[in-house]
PDB file of C-alpha atoms in Angstrom:
ATOM      1  CA  UNK A 199      17.255  -8.307 -19.366  1.00 32.00           C
ATOM      2  CA  UNK A 200      14.843  -5.673 -18.212  1.00 34.00           C
ATOM      3  CA  UNK A 201      11.817  -6.857 -16.308  1.00 42.00           C
ATOM      4  CA  UNK A 202       8.473  -5.149 -16.773  1.00 45.00           C
ATOM      5  CA  UNK A 203       6.766  -4.328 -13.467  1.00 57.00           C
ATOM      6  CA  UNK A 204       3.505  -5.992 -12.681  1.00 86.00           C
ATOM      7  CA  UNK A 205       1.122  -3.430 -11.222  1.00 91.00           C
ATOM      8  CA  UNK A 206      -1.761  -3.768  -8.818  1.00 94.00           C
ATOM      9  CA  UNK A 207      -4.269  -0.960  -8.366  1.00 94.00           C
ATOM     10  CA  UNK A 208      -6.367   0.142  -5.411  1.00 96.00           C
ATOM     11  CA  UNK A 209      -8.867   2.945  -4.975  1.00 96.00           C
ATOM     12  CA  UNK A 210      -9.298   5.146  -1.930  1.00 97.00           C
ATOM     13  CA  UNK A 211     -13.035   5.577  -1.315  1.00 97.00           C
ATOM     14  CA  UNK A 212     -12.713   7.758   1.786  1.00 97.00           C
ATOM     15  CA  UNK A 213     -11.610  10.406   2.638  1.00 97.00           C
ATOM     16  CA  UNK A 214     -12.934  12.068  -0.507  1.00 95.00           C
ATOM     17  CA  UNK A 215     -10.013  14.440  -1.093  1.00 96.00           C
ATOM     18  CA  UNK A 216      -7.791  11.461  -1.997  1.00 95.00           C
ATOM     19  CA  UNK A 217     -10.438   9.447  -3.838  1.00 95.00           C
ATOM     20  CA  UNK A 218      -7.989   8.274  -6.484  1.00 95.00           C
ATOM     21  CA  UNK A 219      -6.782   5.040  -8.021  1.00 95.00           C
ATOM     22  CA  UNK A 220      -3.244   4.293  -6.834  1.00 95.00           C
ATOM     23  CA  UNK A 221      -0.634   2.033  -8.389  1.00 94.00           C
ATOM     24  CA  UNK A 222       1.438  -0.424  -6.353  1.00 95.00           C
ATOM     25  CA  UNK A 223       3.864  -3.220  -7.214  1.00 94.00           C
ATOM     26  CA  UNK A 224       3.771  -6.658  -5.549  1.00 94.00           C
ATOM     27  CA  UNK A 225       6.821  -8.033  -3.737  1.00 93.00           C
ATOM     28  CA  UNK A 226       9.017  -9.962  -6.116  1.00 89.00           C
ATOM     29  CA  UNK A 227       9.712 -13.188  -4.242  1.00 88.00           C
ATOM     30  CA  UNK A 228       7.736 -13.285  -0.996  1.00 91.00           C
ATOM     31  CA  UNK A 229       4.191 -12.789   0.224  1.00 92.00           C
ATOM     32  CA  UNK A 230       0.824 -13.966  -0.981  1.00 92.00           C
ATOM     33  CA  UNK A 231      -1.424 -12.827  -3.796  1.00 90.00           C
ATOM     34  CA  UNK A 232      -4.859 -11.236  -3.729  1.00 88.00           C
ATOM     35  CA  UNK A 233      -7.353 -14.078  -4.155  1.00 88.00           C
ATOM     36  CA  UNK A 234     -10.187 -11.897  -2.911  1.00 91.00           C
ATOM     37  CA  UNK A 235     -11.366  -8.454  -3.946  1.00 94.00           C
ATOM     38  CA  UNK A 236     -12.115  -6.209  -1.012  1.00 95.00           C
ATOM     39  CA  UNK A 237     -14.740  -3.604  -1.933  1.00 94.00           C
ATOM     40  CA  UNK A 238     -14.492  -1.704   1.347  1.00 96.00           C
ATOM     41  CA  UNK A 239     -11.603  -2.485   3.657  1.00 98.00           C
ATOM     42  CA  UNK A 240      -9.670  -0.240   5.998  1.00 98.00           C
ATOM     43  CA  UNK A 241      -6.170   0.939   5.086  1.00 98.00           C
ATOM     44  CA  UNK A 242      -4.666   1.509   8.544  1.00 98.00           C
ATOM     45  CA  UNK A 243      -1.402   3.440   8.948  1.00 98.00           C
ATOM     46  CA  UNK A 244       0.843   1.416  11.261  1.00 98.00           C
ATOM     47  CA  UNK A 245       1.956   2.919  14.571  1.00 97.00           C
ATOM     48  CA  UNK A 246       4.924   3.147  14.616  1.00 98.00           C
ATOM     49  CA  UNK A 247       5.011   3.826  10.856  1.00 97.00           C
ATOM     50  CA  UNK A 248       7.977   1.527  10.069  1.00 98.00           C
ATOM     51  CA  UNK A 249       6.289  -1.522  11.691  1.00 98.00           C
ATOM     52  CA  UNK A 250       9.534  -3.226  12.672  1.00 97.00           C
ATOM     53  CA  UNK A 251       8.197  -4.565  15.982  1.00 94.00           C
ATOM     54  CA  UNK A 252       5.157  -4.490  18.232  1.00 94.00           C
ATOM     55  CA  UNK A 253       2.443  -2.123  16.985  1.00 97.00           C
ATOM     56  CA  UNK A 254       0.571   0.330  19.189  1.00 97.00           C
ATOM     57  CA  UNK A 255      -2.504   0.002  16.958  1.00 97.00           C
ATOM     58  CA  UNK A 256      -2.254  -3.690  16.084  1.00 96.00           C
ATOM     59  CA  UNK A 257      -5.859  -4.298  17.132  1.00 97.00           C
ATOM     60  CA  UNK A 258      -7.024  -2.013  14.289  1.00 97.00           C
ATOM     61  CA  UNK A 259      -4.907  -3.872  11.718  1.00 97.00           C
ATOM     62  CA  UNK A 260      -6.562  -7.241  12.329  1.00 97.00           C
ATOM     63  CA  UNK A 261      -8.539  -8.261   9.203  1.00 98.00           C
ATOM     64  CA  UNK A 262      -7.580  -4.973   7.495  1.00 98.00           C
ATOM     65  CA  UNK A 263      -4.694  -3.736   5.325  1.00 98.00           C
ATOM     66  CA  UNK A 264      -1.770  -1.879   6.877  1.00 98.00           C
ATOM     67  CA  UNK A 265       0.004   1.146   5.433  1.00 98.00           C
ATOM     68  CA  UNK A 266       3.660   0.998   6.476  1.00 98.00           C
ATOM     69  CA  UNK A 267       6.703   3.187   5.792  1.00 97.00           C
ATOM     70  CA  UNK A 268       9.922   1.885   4.292  1.00 96.00           C
ATOM     71  CA  UNK A 269      12.992   1.866   6.536  1.00 96.00           C
ATOM     72  CA  UNK A 270      14.242   0.414   9.812  1.00 96.00           C
ATOM     73  CA  UNK A 271      14.006  -3.264   8.826  1.00 96.00           C
ATOM     74  CA  UNK A 272      13.495  -5.451   5.762  1.00 95.00           C
ATOM     75  CA  UNK A 273      10.329  -5.493   3.659  1.00 96.00           C
ATOM     76  CA  UNK A 274       9.825  -9.114   4.720  1.00 95.00           C
ATOM     77  CA  UNK A 275      10.133  -8.220   8.425  1.00 96.00           C
ATOM     78  CA  UNK A 276       7.462  -5.540   8.033  1.00 97.00           C
ATOM     79  CA  UNK A 277       5.184  -7.979   6.206  1.00 97.00           C
ATOM     80  CA  UNK A 278       5.604 -10.564   8.954  1.00 97.00           C
ATOM     81  CA  UNK A 279       4.783  -8.004  11.683  1.00 98.00           C
ATOM     82  CA  UNK A 280       1.548  -7.104   9.895  1.00 98.00           C
ATOM     83  CA  UNK A 281       0.743 -10.788   9.329  1.00 97.00           C
ATOM     84  CA  UNK A 282       1.324 -11.521  13.038  1.00 97.00           C
ATOM     85  CA  UNK A 283      -1.169  -8.752  13.879  1.00 97.00           C
ATOM     86  CA  UNK A 284      -3.791 -10.404  11.645  1.00 98.00           C
ATOM     87  CA  UNK A 285      -3.507  -8.027   8.686  1.00 98.00           C
ATOM     88  CA  UNK A 286      -4.776  -9.233   5.322  1.00 97.00           C
ATOM     89  CA  UNK A 287      -2.063  -7.386   3.374  1.00 98.00           C
ATOM     90  CA  UNK A 288       0.571  -4.685   3.747  1.00 98.00           C
ATOM     91  CA  UNK A 289       1.244  -1.671   1.554  1.00 98.00           C
ATOM     92  CA  UNK A 290       4.768  -0.362   2.119  1.00 97.00           C
ATOM     93  CA  UNK A 291       5.238   3.246   1.035  1.00 97.00           C
ATOM     94  CA  UNK A 292       8.662   4.584   0.163  1.00 95.00           C
ATOM     95  CA  UNK A 293      10.093   6.831   2.879  1.00 94.00           C
ATOM     96  CA  UNK A 294      11.263   9.295   0.210  1.00 90.00           C
ATOM     97  CA  UNK A 295       8.180  11.536   0.248  1.00 87.00           C
ATOM     98  CA  UNK A 296       9.155  13.189  -3.030  1.00 86.00           C
ATOM     99  CA  UNK A 297       9.332   9.838  -4.893  1.00 82.00           C
ATOM    100  CA  UNK A 298       6.530  10.006  -7.441  1.00 78.00           C
ATOM    101  CA  UNK A 299       7.875   7.693 -10.132  1.00 79.00           C
ATOM    102  CA  UNK A 300      10.493   5.131  -8.979  1.00 83.00           C
ATOM    103  CA  UNK A 301       9.240   1.717  -7.857  1.00 82.00           C
ATOM    104  CA  UNK A 302      11.538  -0.336  -5.640  1.00 83.00           C
ATOM    105  CA  UNK A 303      11.677  -4.077  -6.139  1.00 84.00           C
ATOM    106  CA  UNK A 304      10.885  -5.678  -2.787  1.00 85.00           C
ATOM    107  CA  UNK A 305      12.846  -8.913  -2.422  1.00 82.00           C
ATOM    108  CA  UNK A 306      13.308 -11.630   0.179  1.00 83.00           C
ATOM    109  CA  UNK A 307      15.854 -10.913   2.903  1.00 84.00           C
ATOM    110  CA  UNK A 308      18.557 -13.447   3.796  1.00 83.00           C
ATOM    111  CA  UNK A 309      16.672 -14.993   6.747  1.00 87.00           C
ATOM    112  CA  UNK A 310      14.781 -17.724   4.850  1.00 82.00           C
ATOM    113  CA  UNK A 311      11.570 -16.648   6.579  1.00 87.00           C
ATOM    114  CA  UNK A 312       8.316 -16.478   4.658  1.00 89.00           C
ATOM    115  CA  UNK A 313       5.134 -14.423   4.700  1.00 94.00           C
ATOM    116  CA  UNK A 314       1.705 -15.440   3.464  1.00 95.00           C
ATOM    117  CA  UNK A 315      -0.056 -12.095   3.085  1.00 97.00           C
ATOM    118  CA  UNK A 316       0.343  -9.892   0.003  1.00 96.00           C
ATOM    119  CA  UNK A 317       2.984  -7.157   0.234  1.00 96.00           C
ATOM    120  CA  UNK A 318       2.838  -4.153  -2.102  1.00 97.00           C
ATOM    121  CA  UNK A 319       5.193  -1.225  -2.707  1.00 96.00           C
ATOM    122  CA  UNK A 320       3.702   2.276  -2.990  1.00 96.00           C
ATOM    123  CA  UNK A 321       5.406   5.445  -4.198  1.00 94.00           C
ATOM    124  CA  UNK A 322       6.517   7.745  -1.390  1.00 94.00           C
ATOM    125  CA  UNK A 323       4.466  10.700  -2.587  1.00 95.00           C
ATOM    126  CA  UNK A 324       1.302   8.561  -2.657  1.00 96.00           C
ATOM    127  CA  UNK A 325       1.883   7.196   0.855  1.00 97.00           C
ATOM    128  CA  UNK A 326       2.631  10.672   2.166  1.00 96.00           C
ATOM    129  CA  UNK A 327      -0.517  12.163   0.629  1.00 96.00           C
ATOM    130  CA  UNK A 328      -2.715   9.376   2.051  1.00 98.00           C
ATOM    131  CA  UNK A 329      -1.246   9.786   5.551  1.00 97.00           C
ATOM    132  CA  UNK A 330      -1.463  13.596   5.339  1.00 97.00           C
ATOM    133  CA  UNK A 331      -5.149  13.458   4.356  1.00 97.00           C
ATOM    134  CA  UNK A 332      -5.942  11.114   7.252  1.00 98.00           C
ATOM    135  CA  UNK A 333      -4.132  13.433   9.684  1.00 97.00           C
ATOM    136  CA  UNK A 334      -5.932  16.508   8.331  1.00 97.00           C
ATOM    137  CA  UNK A 335      -9.318  14.811   8.771  1.00 98.00           C
ATOM    138  CA  UNK A 336      -8.413  13.238  12.123  1.00 97.00           C
ATOM    139  CA  UNK A 337      -9.173   9.774  10.740  1.00 97.00           C
ATOM    140  CA  UNK A 338      -7.549   6.531  11.944  1.00 97.00           C
ATOM    141  CA  UNK A 339      -7.796   4.867   8.505  1.00 98.00           C
ATOM    142  CA  UNK A 340      -8.864   5.209   4.885  1.00 98.00           C
ATOM    143  CA  UNK A 341     -11.484   3.016   3.203  1.00 98.00           C
ATOM    144  CA  UNK A 342     -10.218   1.359   0.019  1.00 98.00           C
ATOM    145  CA  UNK A 343     -11.143  -1.167  -2.662  1.00 97.00           C
ATOM    146  CA  UNK A 344      -8.356  -3.546  -3.667  1.00 96.00           C
ATOM    147  CA  UNK A 345      -7.496  -4.809  -6.212  1.00 94.00           C
ATOM    148  CA  UNK A 346      -9.166  -2.659  -8.854  1.00 92.00           C
ATOM    149  CA  UNK A 347      -9.357  -3.845 -12.459  1.00 88.00           C
ATOM    150  CA  UNK A 348      -8.386  -0.702 -14.368  1.00 85.00           C
ATOM    151  CA  UNK A 349      -8.897  -2.304 -17.782  1.00 83.00           C
ATOM    152  CA  UNK A 350     -12.644  -2.042 -17.269  1.00 79.00           C
ATOM    153  CA  UNK A 351     -12.541   1.692 -16.469  1.00 76.00           C
ATOM    154  CA  UNK A 352     -12.641   4.173 -19.360  1.00 74.00           C
ATOM    155  CA  UNK A 353      -9.502   6.348 -19.335  1.00 72.00           C
ATOM    156  CA  UNK A 354     -11.480   9.566 -18.945  1.00 69.00           C
ATOM    157  CA  UNK A 355     -13.125   8.176 -15.770  1.00 73.00           C
ATOM    158  CA  UNK A 356      -9.907   6.980 -14.174  1.00 76.00           C
ATOM    159  CA  UNK A 357      -9.270   9.235 -11.199  1.00 82.00           C
ATOM    160  CA  UNK A 358      -5.503   9.278 -10.812  1.00 80.00           C
ATOM    161  CA  UNK A 359      -3.612  11.297  -8.227  1.00 84.00           C
ATOM    162  CA  UNK A 360      -2.878  14.731  -9.748  1.00 79.00           C
ATOM    163  CA  UNK A 361       0.706  14.590  -8.443  1.00 76.00           C
ATOM    164  CA  UNK A 362       1.506  11.322 -10.283  1.00 69.00           C
ATOM    165  CA  UNK A 363       2.247  11.017 -14.000  1.00 60.00           C
ATOM    166  CA  UNK A 364       0.965   7.814 -15.641  1.00 50.00           C
TER     167      UNK A 364
END
């Protein structure tokens, strides 16, 4: 049967031009869950973006959340790299920058490895727009709140990305 996606929401607080609430989907069968709400935590784009090995900016990922691009290795491998660098979670954006509606189901690879930190999938357009804003402002990271309980926000106050249809 069809499975309904479970969504998790986060809000970019800074930079202001992307101060929106974004939708992500948790990994299906690996990774941890958010037991803590982070009101202001850094979302740090990984360098290199695919995070399939040693990171050039791993020191900035410690105790923060990493933004990673899909491709090059499995979702689980990326999650483990971020976990090994002390990240609290990983958000993996699709590498199809025009993807503004199709969520990929992130599943365990065949290695029998595990990961303890939460892993989320983000639409490619959303990941691209976040990275582009950071580059335009010369910023090394965004400041986000995660997770955000959208049921407590009136619909007219919900700032959604203008490029995404809900």
